[in-house]
Amino acid sequence: MQVVQTVFQADEVSRVFEPARGTIEKLTDRLTGKRPAIVQAVDRVSLSVAQGETLGIVGESGCGKSTLARMITGILPVSGGTRRFRNEDYDSFLARRRDALKVQMVFQDPMSSLNGRLKVGEIIGEGAVVHGIVPRSRMREHAAKMLERVGLAADSIDRYPHQFSGGQRQRIGIARALAVEPELLVCDEAVAALDVSVQAQIINLLMDIRQESGLSMIFISHDLGLIRHLCDRVAVMYLGRVVELAKTSELFANPVHPYTQMLLAGMPRISTERRTFMPIKGEIPSPLNPPSGCHFHPRCDRATDHCRISRPDLREKVPGHLHACLNA
Amino acid sequence: MNRAAFAEFAGRFAESWVAVASLVVTVLFLACALFAPWLSPTNPYDLARLQLIDALKPMGSPQVKPGEEIRANFALTQGQLIPEANATDFEVEACGANCFIVGLADSSAPLMSLQLRGLARDAIVDGASKHPIQPWWTLNAPENNQGKVSFETAPADARVEAIARTDNQPTGFIFQLGSDAFGRDMLSAILYGIRISVFVGVAAAGSAMLFGTGLGLLAAWRGGATDAMIMRAVDFTLSFPAILVGLAILAILGSGVEKVILAVVLVQWCYYARTARSLALSELNKEYIEAARGMRLPAWRIMLRHVLPNCLPQIIVLFTLNIASAISLESSLSFLGVGLPLTQPSLGMLIANGYEYIFSQKYWISFGPGIVLLIMIVAMNLLGDRLRDLNNPRFES
Ligand SMILES: Nc1ncnc2c1ncn2[C@@H]1O[C@H](COP(=O)(O)OP(=O)(O)O)[C@@H](O)[C@H]1O
Ligand code: SF4
Ligand SMILES: [Mg+2]
């Protein structure tokens, strides 16, 4: 196995959301001894991305993919755990604002992810100008270059986002990320909101960019077909936890975790069909009140009493193939 | 906003004729405010122009110039009436022994009166009335601007003074909206009053907008204790009626433009703070803000360049509505005598000035400014309402 440099590494990162409480509510909570309901959106997740690698993250809606993506890009702070960028502590990395641009994100919603009040040229060029990557006088030129790189006309810089289609807007979002020369690109369901035909174009664009620049990528999706097509390794998430992490070929060939197995069983064979999750038996439990022990036990047909009590940690089945199931 | 979006917005705005009318009226008022010195027929605050004779004239009265006095002296010597140096306008004609005809050389403008002073007591002045004590003879509206003086016997030498009084002359200027107790043209006073009211209203509402929006954005951005403090201050402010806050401030600080502005800011900032905060909070949840965070933009830049422009349309709507209420608050305070100083007579003060005359049927002093204030505030409110409706997502196609 050849030694490759790790670009990004997360160690047991967690994120809890507390409902916003006013002063009065906080006081009454304290007096009555009630604890406000918290959401453990991401629960002790560890993963890493190597130079030039594409890591896939797959999971149902609400399992914490976007929260994880925002922690990876430094948009959200972590509630626990550590992040490292090229082996540097993430907080000191983020403090060097210009260097912190090396991790960029492409967002899910092509509508709300672009500021409708700014012209496209400004949207793309602002970060580079603010951080002195290009002087303000060359912002338009820089933005035009980025637009061409993502397959849009250079004269789009003077138009507003609402004058573009969803696919074009997603290209603008990609151009914005590329404009600050990132080394790690996190794509959070970047094509989920688009038509299937447009999805393919955007996927091809991302693959081209990856090939040209040797960018590392984290590709988040609930679409197993896309993940299989794009990623070198895949992490499967369930209710805030990573339940299986392996090379793509290995994961699709030998899924170990019962949840992964059910996902793959629900995946249509014919790739022309729209590839989304087939309903898995049982409800998705509420993240406000997750099941004890292994979160998956209410839906798992291999569940034992042990599963209801203890939390399964990630363990290696074969080298490089991690899973979190007590009975696998 | 780009051109196409603006055209669409304008089209939807024009669907309501009330809105168009109120826009026209508002623009007219703004024009009055800007161009009052050029539009108004007189400068109502030029004290030199004021004359008591014009006071309390009803609408449509002509302005008059008070009559002038021409004084001249004559020497009566040896039965002869000899004009002195200042009597160039006068003419003396003899009409037999001990008889003179004295008068103004120019008889084209009829005199109101001609008075002769200093004649001996036995003088006979035709058609004149004599002062009961003084040796003064007065001719009212003398024919040909002349008077005939005769004596039974040769008069003793004396010094005679003639005083010709011309009639009040219309100047051609009409008090279209009447005049006030100082003889000021109400039309001019109203135009200047609009100017003062609009300027103070816009300045006050604008200051409130800057201050309140700033605090609202700060609350949204900082959250936590800052947010809680600012929002409790908003609740606190909202629990007092505006006029009470205004009266209290001005009672403490005294009157003055900047104090009225301060009072309006203290009354209105909370609306902007509340609106800006809630708009900013909803904007802060959108992905483009996360994108800006991912670009590691400084917080002030995210707030001012990304959040604020997206909140601005609704804040501007609030601003148009609040200009009207700032104007009415200022007018109320000025009406009560605590608002603007006397040197800045706004519409409210004009109304107050006429208030004491209303019961003596001199309604026009308060009436004109009152109607104008009413129309202005209604128009601005209708305009603001329409803008608010258009901004409401429910109305969007
Ligand atoms: N800002 C937030 N405040 C409170 N809860 C949140 C917030 N963001 C996400 N969550 C909760 O965290 C969980 C994970 O959300 P998310 O990361 O968006 O999932 P995914 O992207 O996989 O659909 C959800 O239950 C969601 O309700
Ligand atoms: S730990 Fe138990 S419940 Fe969880 S997946 Fe494995 S078998 Fe099923
Ligand atoms: Mg998501």
CSV table of N, CA and C in Angstrom, one decimal, chain A residues 13-15 44 67 97 101 113 130 144 176 185 215 258 321:
chain,number,residue,atom,x,y,z
A,13,VAL,N,-15.7,13.4,16.2
A,13,VAL,CA,-16.4,14.7,16.2
A,13,VAL,C,-17.8,14.5,16.5
A,14,SER,N,-18.4,15.4,17.3
A,14,SER,CA,-19.8,15.3,17.7
A,14,SER,C,-20.4,16.7,17.5
A,15,ARG,N,-21.7,16.7,17.4
A,15,ARG,CA,-22.4,18.0,17.4
A,15,ARG,C,-23.8,17.8,18.0
A,44,ARG,N,-19.8,11.3,17.6
A,44,ARG,CA,-18.4,10.7,17.6
A,44,ARG,C,-18.1,10.0,16.3
A,67,THR,N,-24.7,18.4,8.8
A,67,THR,CA,-24.0,18.9,10.0
A,67,THR,C,-22.6,18.5,10.0
A,97,ARG,N,-7.1,32.9,8.3
A,97,ARG,CA,-8.3,32.9,7.5
A,97,ARG,C,-8.0,32.6,6.0
A,101,LEU,N,-9.3,28.9,3.6
A,101,LEU,CA,-10.1,28.8,2.4
A,101,LEU,C,-9.9,27.4,1.7
A,113,SER,N,-28.4,29.1,-1.9
A,113,SER,CA,-27.0,29.1,-1.6
A,113,SER,C,-26.3,30.3,-2.3
A,130,VAL,N,-11.4,39.6,-1.0
A,130,VAL,CA,-11.3,39.9,0.5
A,130,VAL,C,-10.0,39.4,1.1
A,144,ALA,N,-14.8,35.6,-14.3
A,144,ALA,CA,-15.1,35.1,-15.6
A,144,ALA,C,-14.3,33.9,-16.0
A,176,ARG,N,-17.7,29.4,-7.4
A,176,ARG,CA,-17.4,30.2,-6.2
A,176,ARG,C,-16.4,29.5,-5.3
A,185,LEU,N,-12.8,19.8,-1.4
A,185,LEU,CA,-14.1,20.3,-1.7
A,185,LEU,C,-15.2,19.3,-1.1
A,215,LEU,N,-7.9,17.6,-6.7
A,215,LEU,CA,-8.6,18.0,-5.5
A,215,LEU,C,-9.0,16.8,-4.7
A,258,PRO,N,-25.9,-4.6,8.9
A,258,PRO,CA,-27.3,-4.9,8.4
A,258,PRO,C,-27.9,-3.7,7.7
A,321,HIS,N,-11.7,-2.0,6.3
A,321,HIS,CA,-13.2,-2.1,6.3
A,321,HIS,C,-13.7,-2.1,7.7
